[in-house]
């Protein structure tokens, strides 16, 4: 009987060493705890302090029960080689935090041997980590994770990591290490970093108050990211050397669906810098509001490579309030939507009420396709430069971007301004802009179906151009803000062109002017200008047809 009692007591003590009672705090203090007995299961519960790194060995399982708080000492990390099952509830989460006398900890790291072992995190809160969760070539399932104030990266993915993550929340990050970041510790204040060929499934994520990026994608990665809400991504001081952005995609291909980015230094930045891999994310149903510098930017890093690839696809994009009063610092905006030495497929999209160009393109070519774009109330109100005040400004476009079904109105300067641009387009409308409706400068477009209406200056202004083909242009009620007659015509041609050539004519076919303020058509210093089937009705101010 005594032997049986002792045996039972010993069994109870062994069980207690595996399942920690919530009635007291357990301290795990060996340098690196490794449980390597075959298929061992360890359970943590209650309140615990982890004083050194802890490894869940391959084949083992660590279970952390609802309501458990695990406090990590300085620099301590939980390594997962086997299976981790941390399951809390909405009202009773699992909490990973720093010990009372610690400054930070290094969170949880899933290594490659944990792949396929069924690791699950449900309703987990991670506070005060340098890195919240790092995933190397593994695939845990993570639901309802909240990461508060991670210094460097909330979730960091490498080496073909492909987790499934639902309802992620990242609050704050990078503020406590702003001094280090300013001294070129670059990876600070990132919510979700997807790199080195990783391919996650992200279904719902909220990011707030980060100093670098909410989503940082790089290194030939991919993935599907749906229902992202991002706000207040802004650098502190001189920054980390990284460009701050709500979403950054570099040398990667991914699908984003239902995304909102508000009040970030830059909303979405896509950069292609490695010719051996593809950069081509696709964004569906995306809203970018109140950016300080740029709403959406697509660029190729090598600006001397004039063979521009298609680097981004957007369908139903809306960019509003860039550089306006809702931005961190108003008045610093470069553009709502911008493309530089790159290509964009932009459809069914809008740029509204931006204190900069609604759309700005530089060194674009046939890789760019724009269809159904609306630009309203854009342009830099403080700038003295007419290119900055335009609703749409395109410079140095090589033959031939395709731009169809665009509407530009209420710009603070010209509606559409093309400089050194060769492109094709159809169904363009430019109305109620302060400057010219359509201004062509040293450009060579082929355009069909143009409506210029109620603009402050000329409906069409063609200056120093050759090889221009315009079809079915209607100009009506333009020039009412012109201070001199030359700026108030329906169609104004100067140096169009200025040399006899068999192949560089400027032509306007089936073009009309109705009730334009100072007359229908004005021609100055032009050779080989061809006007076919022209109609002028009711020229204003007694002007000539």
Coordinates of C-alpha atoms in Angstrom, one line a residue:
X1 CA 0.0 0.0 0.0
X2 CA 2.8 2.4 0.9
X3 CA 4.6 1.5 -2.4
X4 CA 1.4 2.1 -4.3
X5 CA 1.0 5.5 -2.6
X6 CA 4.6 6.5 -3.4
X7 CA 4.1 5.4 -7.0
X8 CA 1.0 7.4 -7.3
X9 CA 2.7 10.5 -5.8
X10 CA 5.6 10.1 -8.1
X11 CA 3.2 9.9 -11.1
X12 CA 1.5 13.1 -10.0
X13 CA 4.8 14.9 -9.7
X14 CA 5.8 13.8 -13.1
X15 CA 2.5 15.1 -14.6
X16 CA 3.0 18.4 -12.8
X17 CA 6.4 18.9 -14.5
X18 CA 4.7 18.6 -17.9
X19 CA 1.5 20.5 -17.2
X20 CA 2.3 23.6 -15.2
X21 CA -0.3 24.6 -12.6
X22 CA -1.8 28.2 -13.0
X23 CA -1.4 28.6 -9.3
X24 CA 2.4 29.4 -9.5
X25 CA 4.9 30.8 -11.9
X26 CA 7.3 28.4 -13.5
X27 CA 10.9 29.4 -14.5
X28 CA 12.6 27.5 -17.4
X29 CA 16.3 28.5 -17.1
X30 CA 18.5 26.0 -18.9
X31 CA 20.5 27.6 -21.7
X32 CA 18.6 25.8 -24.4
X33 CA 15.8 23.5 -23.4
X34 CA 15.4 20.8 -26.0
X35 CA 12.7 18.1 -25.6
X36 CA 13.9 15.3 -27.9
X37 CA 12.2 12.2 -26.5
X38 CA 10.2 10.5 -29.2
X39 CA 6.9 12.3 -29.9
X40 CA 6.8 14.0 -26.5
X41 CA 4.0 16.5 -25.7
X42 CA 4.6 19.3 -23.4
X43 CA 1.9 21.6 -22.0
X44 CA 2.3 25.1 -20.7
X45 CA -0.4 26.9 -18.8
X46 CA -0.8 29.6 -16.2
X47 CA 2.0 32.1 -15.9
X48 CA 5.6 31.3 -16.9
X49 CA 9.0 32.9 -17.3
X50 CA 11.3 31.7 -20.0
X51 CA 14.8 32.7 -19.0
X52 CA 16.6 31.3 -22.1
X53 CA 16.0 30.0 -25.6
X54 CA 13.6 27.1 -25.8
X55 CA 13.4 24.6 -28.7
X56 CA 10.5 22.3 -29.5
X57 CA 12.3 19.4 -31.1
X58 CA 11.3 17.8 -34.4
X59 CA 8.6 15.2 -33.6
X60 CA 7.6 16.9 -30.3
X61 CA 4.6 19.1 -29.6
X62 CA 4.3 22.1 -27.3
X63 CA 0.7 23.0 -26.3
X64 CA 0.1 26.4 -24.7
X65 CA -3.4 26.6 -23.3
X66 CA -5.9 29.5 -23.3
X67 CA -5.1 32.2 -20.8
X68 CA -1.4 31.3 -20.5
X69 CA 1.1 34.2 -20.2
X70 CA 4.7 33.4 -21.1
X71 CA 7.3 36.1 -20.2
X72 CA 10.6 36.0 -22.1
X73 CA 13.8 37.3 -20.7
X74 CA 16.0 39.7 -22.8
X75 CA 16.7 38.3 -26.2
X76 CA 15.0 35.0 -25.6
X77 CA 13.3 33.1 -28.5
X78 CA 11.1 30.1 -28.8
X79 CA 12.3 27.8 -31.6
X80 CA 9.8 25.4 -33.2
X81 CA 11.4 22.4 -34.9
X82 CA 8.3 20.3 -34.2
X83 CA 4.7 21.3 -33.6
X84 CA 3.4 24.3 -31.6
X85 CA -0.3 24.5 -30.6
X86 CA -1.0 27.8 -28.9
X87 CA -4.7 28.1 -28.7
X88 CA -6.4 30.9 -26.8
X89 CA -9.8 32.4 -27.1
X90 CA -11.1 35.9 -27.9
X91 CA -11.5 36.6 -24.2
X92 CA -8.7 34.5 -22.9
X93 CA -5.8 34.7 -25.3
X94 CA -2.3 33.2 -25.1
X95 CA 0.1 36.1 -24.3
X96 CA 3.8 36.2 -25.2
X97 CA 5.5 39.2 -23.6
X98 CA 8.8 40.3 -22.0
X99 CA 9.8 39.6 -18.5
X100 CA 9.4 42.4 -15.9
X101 CA 13.1 43.2 -16.0
X102 CA 13.6 42.7 -19.7
X103 CA 13.6 45.3 -22.5
X104 CA 12.7 43.0 -25.4
X105 CA 12.5 39.4 -26.6
X106 CA 12.8 37.7 -30.0
X107 CA 9.5 36.0 -30.3
X108 CA 8.8 32.7 -32.0
X109 CA 10.8 31.1 -34.9
X110 CA 9.5 28.3 -37.0
X111 CA 12.3 26.4 -38.7
X112 CA 12.1 24.1 -41.7
X113 CA 11.7 20.9 -39.8
X114 CA 8.4 22.2 -38.5
X115 CA 6.9 22.1 -42.0
X116 CA 3.8 19.9 -42.3
X117 CA 3.6 19.2 -38.6
X118 CA 0.4 21.1 -38.0
X119 CA 1.5 24.1 -35.9
X120 CA -1.5 26.3 -35.1
X121 CA -1.7 29.7 -33.3
X122 CA -5.2 30.9 -32.4
X123 CA -5.9 34.1 -30.4
X124 CA -2.3 34.8 -29.5
X125 CA -1.0 38.2 -28.4
X126 CA 2.7 39.0 -28.7
X127 CA 4.0 42.2 -27.0
X128 CA 7.4 43.9 -26.9
X129 CA 9.2 41.7 -29.3
X130 CA 12.1 42.7 -31.6
X131 CA 10.7 40.1 -34.1
X132 CA 7.2 38.7 -33.4
X133 CA 7.2 35.6 -35.5
X134 CA 9.9 34.4 -38.0
X135 CA 9.1 31.6 -40.4
X136 CA 11.7 29.7 -42.4
X137 CA 10.5 27.2 -45.0
X138 CA 7.5 26.3 -42.8
X139 CA 3.7 26.5 -43.0
X140 CA 2.0 27.2 -39.6
X141 CA -1.6 28.2 -39.5
X142 CA -2.1 31.5 -37.6
X143 CA -5.5 32.9 -36.7
X144 CA -6.4 36.0 -34.7
X145 CA -2.9 37.0 -33.9
X146 CA -2.2 40.4 -32.4
X147 CA 1.4 41.8 -32.4
X148 CA 1.9 45.0 -30.4
X149 CA 5.0 47.2 -30.7
X150 CA 7.4 44.9 -32.5
X151 CA 10.7 46.8 -33.0
X152 CA 11.8 45.3 -36.3
X153 CA 9.3 42.9 -38.0
X154 CA 6.0 41.6 -36.8
X155 CA 6.0 38.5 -39.0
X156 CA 9.1 37.7 -41.1
X157 CA 9.1 35.1 -43.8
X158 CA 12.1 33.5 -45.6
X159 CA 13.0 30.4 -47.7
X160 CA 9.7 29.4 -49.3
X161 CA 7.6 30.0 -46.2
X162 CA 3.9 29.6 -46.9
X163 CA 1.8 30.1 -43.8
X164 CA -1.9 30.7 -43.7
X165 CA -2.8 33.8 -41.7
X166 CA -6.2 35.0 -40.9
X167 CA -7.3 38.2 -39.0
X168 CA -3.8 39.5 -38.2
X169 CA -3.5 42.7 -36.2
X170 CA -0.2 44.6 -36.0
X171 CA -0.2 47.7 -33.7
X172 CA 2.8 49.9 -33.6
X173 CA 6.4 49.1 -34.5
X174 CA 9.8 50.8 -34.9
X175 CA 9.1 53.8 -32.6
X176 CA 11.3 52.4 -29.7
X177 CA 14.3 51.9 -32.0
X178 CA 14.0 55.0 -34.1
X179 CA 17.6 56.1 -33.2
X180 CA 19.0 52.7 -34.4
X181 CA 16.9 53.0 -37.6
X182 CA 18.2 56.4 -38.3
X183 CA 21.7 54.9 -38.1
X184 CA 21.0 52.5 -40.9
X185 CA 19.5 49.6 -39.1
X186 CA 17.1 49.3 -42.0
X187 CA 14.6 46.6 -41.1
X188 CA 12.6 48.6 -38.5
X189 CA 8.9 49.0 -38.0
X190 CA 7.7 46.4 -40.6
X191 CA 4.4 44.7 -40.0
X192 CA 4.6 41.7 -42.5
X193 CA 7.8 40.9 -44.5
X194 CA 7.5 38.3 -47.3
X195 CA 10.8 37.4 -48.8
X196 CA 13.1 34.8 -50.3
X197 CA 10.4 33.0 -52.5
X198 CA 7.8 32.9 -49.7
X199 CA 4.1 32.4 -50.7
X200 CA 1.7 33.1 -47.9
X201 CA -2.1 33.1 -47.8
X202 CA -3.3 36.2 -45.9
X203 CA -7.0 36.6 -45.2
X204 CA -7.6 39.8 -43.3
X205 CA -4.9 42.0 -41.7
X206 CA -4.9 45.4 -40.0
X207 CA -1.7 47.4 -39.6
X208 CA -1.4 50.7 -37.7
X209 CA 1.4 53.1 -36.7
X210 CA 4.5 51.5 -38.2
X211 CA 7.6 53.4 -39.1
X212 CA 8.7 51.6 -42.3
X213 CA 6.2 49.3 -44.1
X214 CA 3.0 47.4 -43.3
X215 CA 3.7 44.9 -46.1
X216 CA 7.2 44.4 -47.4
X217 CA 7.5 41.9 -50.3
X218 CA 10.8 41.0 -51.9
X219 CA 13.0 38.3 -53.3
X220 CA 10.8 36.5 -55.9
X221 CA 8.0 36.0 -53.5
X222 CA 4.3 35.6 -54.2
X223 CA 1.0 35.1 -52.3
X224 CA -2.6 36.0 -52.0
X225 CA -3.4 38.9 -49.6
X226 CA -7.1 39.9 -49.1
X227 CA -8.8 42.4 -46.9
X228 CA -5.9 44.5 -45.8
X229 CA -6.4 47.7 -43.8
X230 CA -3.3 49.9 -43.4
X231 CA -2.9 53.3 -41.7
X232 CA -0.2 55.6 -40.4
X233 CA 3.0 54.2 -41.9
X234 CA 5.4 57.0 -41.5
X235 CA 9.1 57.3 -40.8
X236 CA 10.5 59.1 -37.7
X237 CA 13.3 61.6 -38.0
X238 CA 15.5 61.0 -41.0
X239 CA 14.3 57.5 -41.4
X240 CA 16.0 54.1 -41.8
X241 CA 17.3 54.5 -45.3
X242 CA 14.3 52.4 -46.5
X243 CA 11.5 54.1 -48.4
X244 CA 8.4 54.1 -46.1
X245 CA 5.2 52.8 -47.7
X246 CA 2.0 51.1 -46.8
X247 CA 2.8 48.3 -49.2
X248 CA 6.2 47.7 -50.9
X249 CA 6.6 45.1 -53.6
X250 CA 10.0 44.4 -55.1
X251 CA 10.9 41.6 -57.6
X252 CA 7.8 39.7 -56.7
X253 CA 4.4 38.6 -58.0
X254 CA 1.3 38.6 -55.8
X255 CA -2.4 39.1 -55.8
X256 CA -3.9 41.8 -53.5
X257 CA -7.7 42.1 -53.1
X258 CA -9.7 44.7 -51.1
X259 CA -6.9 46.9 -49.8
X260 CA -7.0 50.2 -48.1
X261 CA -4.0 52.4 -47.2
X262 CA -4.5 55.6 -45.3
X263 CA -2.2 58.4 -44.2
X264 CA 1.1 56.8 -45.1
X265 CA 4.2 58.6 -46.4
X266 CA 3.7 56.6 -49.6
X267 CA 0.7 54.4 -50.2
X268 CA 1.9 51.6 -52.5
X269 CA 5.4 51.5 -54.0
X270 CA 6.3 48.8 -56.6
X271 CA 9.9 48.6 -57.7
X272 CA 11.5 46.3 -60.2
X273 CA 15.3 46.0 -59.9
X274 CA 16.3 42.5 -60.9
X275 CA 16.0 41.6 -64.5
X276 CA 16.2 37.8 -63.8
X277 CA 12.9 37.7 -61.9
X278 CA 9.4 39.2 -62.5
X279 CA 7.8 42.1 -60.7
X280 CA 4.1 42.1 -61.4
X281 CA 1.7 42.3 -58.5
X282 CA -2.0 42.6 -59.2
X283 CA -4.3 44.8 -57.1
X284 CA -8.1 44.5 -57.1
X285 CA -10.4 47.0 -55.4
X286 CA -7.7 49.2 -53.8
X287 CA -8.1 52.6 -52.0
X288 CA -5.2 54.8 -51.1
X289 CA -6.0 58.0 -49.1
X290 CA -4.1 60.9 -47.6
X291 CA -0.6 59.9 -48.7
X292 CA 2.1 62.5 -47.9
X293 CA 4.3 62.0 -51.0
X294 CA 2.9 59.4 -53.4
X295 CA -0.3 57.5 -53.6
X296 CA 0.8 54.7 -55.9
X297 CA 4.2 54.5 -57.6
X298 CA 5.4 51.9 -60.2
X299 CA 9.1 52.2 -61.2
X300 CA 12.1 50.3 -62.6
X301 CA 15.2 51.0 -60.5
X302 CA 17.5 51.0 -63.5
X303 CA 16.3 54.2 -65.2
X304 CA 18.7 53.6 -68.2
X305 CA 16.8 50.5 -69.2
X306 CA 14.4 51.9 -71.7
X307 CA 12.8 48.6 -72.5
X308 CA 10.3 48.9 -69.8
X309 CA 8.4 45.8 -68.5
X310 CA 4.9 45.6 -67.3
X311 CA 5.4 45.8 -63.5
X312 CA 1.9 46.2 -62.0
X313 CA -1.8 45.5 -62.7
X314 CA -4.5 47.6 -61.0
X315 CA -8.3 47.2 -61.4
X316 CA -10.6 49.5 -59.5
X317 CA -7.9 51.7 -57.8
X318 CA -8.9 54.9 -56.1
X319 CA -6.3 57.4 -54.9
X320 CA -7.6 60.5 -53.0
X321 CA -6.3 63.3 -50.8
X322 CA -2.6 62.9 -51.5
X323 CA -0.8 66.0 -50.2
X324 CA -4.0 67.4 -48.8
X325 CA -5.0 68.4 -45.2
X326 CA -5.4 64.7 -44.2
X327 CA -1.8 63.8 -45.0
X328 CA 0.8 63.8 -42.2
X329 CA 2.3 67.0 -43.7
X330 CA 0.3 68.6 -46.5
X331 CA 1.8 70.2 -49.6
X332 CA 4.5 67.6 -50.3
X333 CA 2.8 65.4 -52.8
X334 CA 4.5 64.4 -56.1
X335 CA 1.5 62.5 -57.7
X336 CA -1.5 60.4 -57.0
X337 CA -0.6 57.7 -59.5
X338 CA 2.9 57.6 -61.0
X339 CA 4.9 55.4 -63.4
X340 CA 8.6 55.9 -64.1
X341 CA 10.6 53.8 -66.6
X342 CA 8.1 51.0 -66.1
X343 CA 4.7 49.7 -67.3
X344 CA 1.3 49.6 -65.7
X345 CA -2.0 48.0 -66.6
X346 CA -4.5 50.4 -65.0
X347 CA -8.2 49.9 -65.5
X348 CA -11.4 51.3 -64.0
X349 CA -9.6 53.6 -61.7
X350 CA -9.8 57.1 -60.2
X351 CA -7.5 59.8 -58.8
X352 CA -9.6 62.4 -57.0
X353 CA -8.7 65.6 -55.0
X354 CA -4.9 65.2 -54.9
X355 CA -2.7 68.2 -54.4
X356 CA -0.4 67.0 -57.3
X357 CA -0.9 65.3 -60.7
X358 CA -3.6 62.7 -60.7
X359 CA -1.5 60.7 -63.0
X360 CA 2.2 61.2 -63.9
X361 CA 4.0 59.1 -66.4
X362 CA 7.7 59.3 -67.4
X363 CA 9.6 57.0 -69.8
X364 CA 6.6 54.7 -70.4
X365 CA 6.0 52.7 -73.6
X366 CA 3.8 49.9 -75.0
X367 CA 4.0 48.0 -71.7
X368 CA 1.5 50.6 -70.3
X369 CA -2.2 50.2 -70.9
X370 CA -4.7 52.6 -69.3
X371 CA -8.4 52.1 -69.7
X372 CA -11.3 53.9 -68.0
X373 CA -9.4 56.4 -65.8
X374 CA -11.1 59.3 -64.1
X375 CA -9.1 62.3 -62.8
X376 CA -10.9 65.0 -60.9
X377 CA -9.6 68.0 -59.0
X378 CA -5.9 67.3 -59.2
X379 CA -2.8 69.4 -59.6
X380 CA -0.3 71.2 -57.3
X381 CA -2.0 74.5 -56.3
X382 CA 1.2 76.0 -55.0
X383 CA 3.5 75.1 -57.9
X384 CA 4.6 77.6 -60.6
X385 CA 5.3 74.8 -63.0
X386 CA 2.6 73.9 -65.5
X387 CA 3.6 70.2 -65.5
X388 CA 2.9 70.0 -61.7
X389 CA -0.5 71.7 -62.0
X390 CA -1.9 69.3 -64.7
X391 CA -4.4 66.6 -64.0
X392 CA -2.5 64.2 -66.2
X393 CA 1.1 64.8 -67.1
X394 CA 3.1 62.4 -69.4
X395 CA 6.7 63.1 -70.5
X396 CA 9.0 61.0 -72.7
X397 CA 6.5 58.3 -73.7
X398 CA 8.0 56.0 -76.3
X399 CA 5.7 54.5 -79.0
X400 CA 3.2 53.5 -77.9
X401 CA 1.3 53.4 -74.6
X402 CA -2.4 52.7 -75.1
X403 CA -4.6 55.1 -73.2
X404 CA -8.3 54.8 -73.6
X405 CA -11.5 56.1 -72.0
X406 CA -10.1 58.8 -69.8
X407 CA -11.9 61.7 -68.2
X408 CA -10.0 64.7 -66.7
X409 CA -11.8 67.6 -65.0
X410 CA -11.4 70.4 -62.6
X411 CA -7.6 70.4 -62.6
X412 CA -5.8 73.4 -61.2
X413 CA -3.8 73.7 -64.4
X414 CA -4.1 72.0 -67.8
X415 CA -6.3 68.9 -68.0
X416 CA -4.0 66.7 -70.1
X417 CA -0.4 67.7 -70.7
X418 CA 1.8 65.7 -73.1
X419 CA 5.5 66.6 -73.4
X420 CA 7.7 64.6 -75.8
X421 CA 5.1 61.9 -75.7
X422 CA 4.3 59.3 -78.5
X423 CA 1.2 57.4 -77.6
X424 CA -2.1 56.1 -78.9
X425 CA -5.5 56.9 -77.3
X426 CA -9.2 57.0 -77.8
X427 CA -12.2 58.5 -76.1
X428 CA -10.6 61.3 -74.1
X429 CA -12.6 63.9 -72.3
X430 CA -11.0 67.0 -70.7
X431 CA -13.4 69.6 -69.1
X432 CA -13.6 72.4 -66.6
X433 CA -9.8 72.6 -66.1
X434 CA -8.2 76.0 -65.3
X435 CA -5.6 75.7 -68.1
X436 CA -5.8 74.1 -71.6
X437 CA -8.0 71.1 -72.1
X438 CA -5.4 69.2 -74.1
X439 CA -1.8 70.6 -74.4
X440 CA 0.6 68.9 -76.8
X441 CA 4.2 70.0 -76.6
X442 CA 6.9 68.3 -78.8
X443 CA 4.6 65.3 -78.9
X444 CA 3.5 62.8 -81.5
X445 CA 0.2 61.2 -80.4
X446 CA -2.4 59.4 -82.4
X447 CA -5.8 60.2 -80.8
X448 CA -9.4 59.5 -81.7
X449 CA -12.5 60.8 -80.1
X450 CA -11.5 63.9 -78.0
X451 CA -13.8 66.2 -76.2
X452 CA -12.5 69.4 -74.7
X453 CA -15.2 71.5 -72.9
X454 CA -15.4 74.5 -70.7
X455 CA -11.7 74.7 -70.0
X456 CA -10.2 78.1 -68.9
X457 CA -7.8 78.4 -71.8
X458 CA -7.7 76.8 -75.2
X459 CA -9.6 73.6 -75.8
X460 CA -6.6 72.2 -77.8
X461 CA -3.1 73.7 -77.7
X462 CA -0.5 72.2 -80.1
X463 CA 3.0 73.7 -79.8
X464 CA 6.2 72.7 -81.6
X465 CA 4.8 69.3 -82.6
X466 CA 5.1 67.0 -85.6
X467 CA 3.6 63.7 -86.6
X468 CA 0.3 64.4 -84.8
X469 CA -2.9 62.7 -85.8
X470 CA -6.2 63.8 -84.3
X471 CA -9.6 62.4 -85.2
X472 CA -13.1 63.4 -84.1
X473 CA -12.2 66.2 -81.8
X474 CA -14.9 68.5 -80.4
X475 CA -14.1 71.8 -78.6
X476 CA -16.9 73.7 -76.9
X477 CA -17.0 76.8 -74.6
X478 CA -13.3 77.0 -73.9
X479 CA -11.2 80.1 -73.2
X480 CA -13.4 82.0 -70.7
X481 CA -10.5 82.6 -68.4
X482 CA -8.1 83.7 -71.1
X483 CA -6.5 87.0 -70.4
X484 CA -5.3 87.3 -74.0
X485 CA -7.0 86.1 -77.2
X486 CA -4.3 83.5 -78.2
X487 CA -5.2 81.5 -75.1
X488 CA -8.9 81.4 -75.7
X489 CA -9.4 79.5 -79.0
X490 CA -11.0 76.2 -79.6
X491 CA -7.9 74.8 -81.5
X492 CA -4.6 76.6 -81.4
X493 CA -1.6 75.5 -83.5
X494 CA 1.9 77.0 -83.3
X495 CA 5.0 75.5 -84.9
X496 CA 2.8 72.5 -86.0
X497 CA 5.1 71.5 -87.6
X498 CA 7.8 73.9 -88.6
X499 CA 9.6 71.9 -91.3
X500 CA 8.3 70.4 -94.6
X501 CA 8.2 66.7 -94.3
X502 CA 6.4 63.9 -96.0
X503 CA 5.9 61.9 -92.8
X504 CA 5.6 64.4 -90.0
X505 CA 2.4 66.2 -90.7
X506 CA 0.1 67.6 -88.0
X507 CA -3.5 66.7 -88.9
X508 CA -6.9 67.2 -87.4
X509 CA -9.8 65.3 -89.1
X510 CA -13.5 65.8 -88.3
X511 CA -12.6 68.5 -85.7
X512 CA -15.1 71.2 -84.6
X513 CA -15.3 74.3 -82.4
X514 CA -18.5 75.6 -80.9
X515 CA -18.8 78.8 -78.9
X516 CA -15.1 79.0 -77.9
X517 CA -14.3 82.4 -76.3
X518 CA -11.9 84.0 -78.9
X519 CA -12.6 82.0 -82.0
X520 CA -12.5 78.5 -83.5
X521 CA -9.0 77.9 -84.9
X522 CA -5.8 79.9 -84.7
X523 CA -2.7 78.9 -86.7
X524 CA 0.8 80.4 -86.2
X525 CA 4.2 79.5 -87.7
X526 CA 3.1 76.1 -88.9
X527 CA 3.9 74.1 -92.1
X528 CA 2.2 71.0 -93.3
X529 CA -0.8 71.4 -91.0
X530 CA -3.7 69.5 -92.4
X531 CA -7.3 70.2 -91.4
X532 CA -10.0 67.9 -92.8
X533 CA -13.8 68.2 -92.4
X534 CA -13.5 71.2 -90.0
X535 CA -16.5 72.9 -88.5
X536 CA -16.6 76.1 -86.5
X537 CA -19.9 77.4 -84.9
X538 CA -20.5 80.6 -83.0
X539 CA -17.0 81.8 -82.3
X540 CA -17.0 84.1 -79.2
X541 CA -16.1 87.8 -78.9
X542 CA -16.5 88.4 -82.6
X543 CA -13.5 86.1 -83.2
X544 CA -12.8 84.6 -86.6
X545 CA -13.6 81.0 -87.4

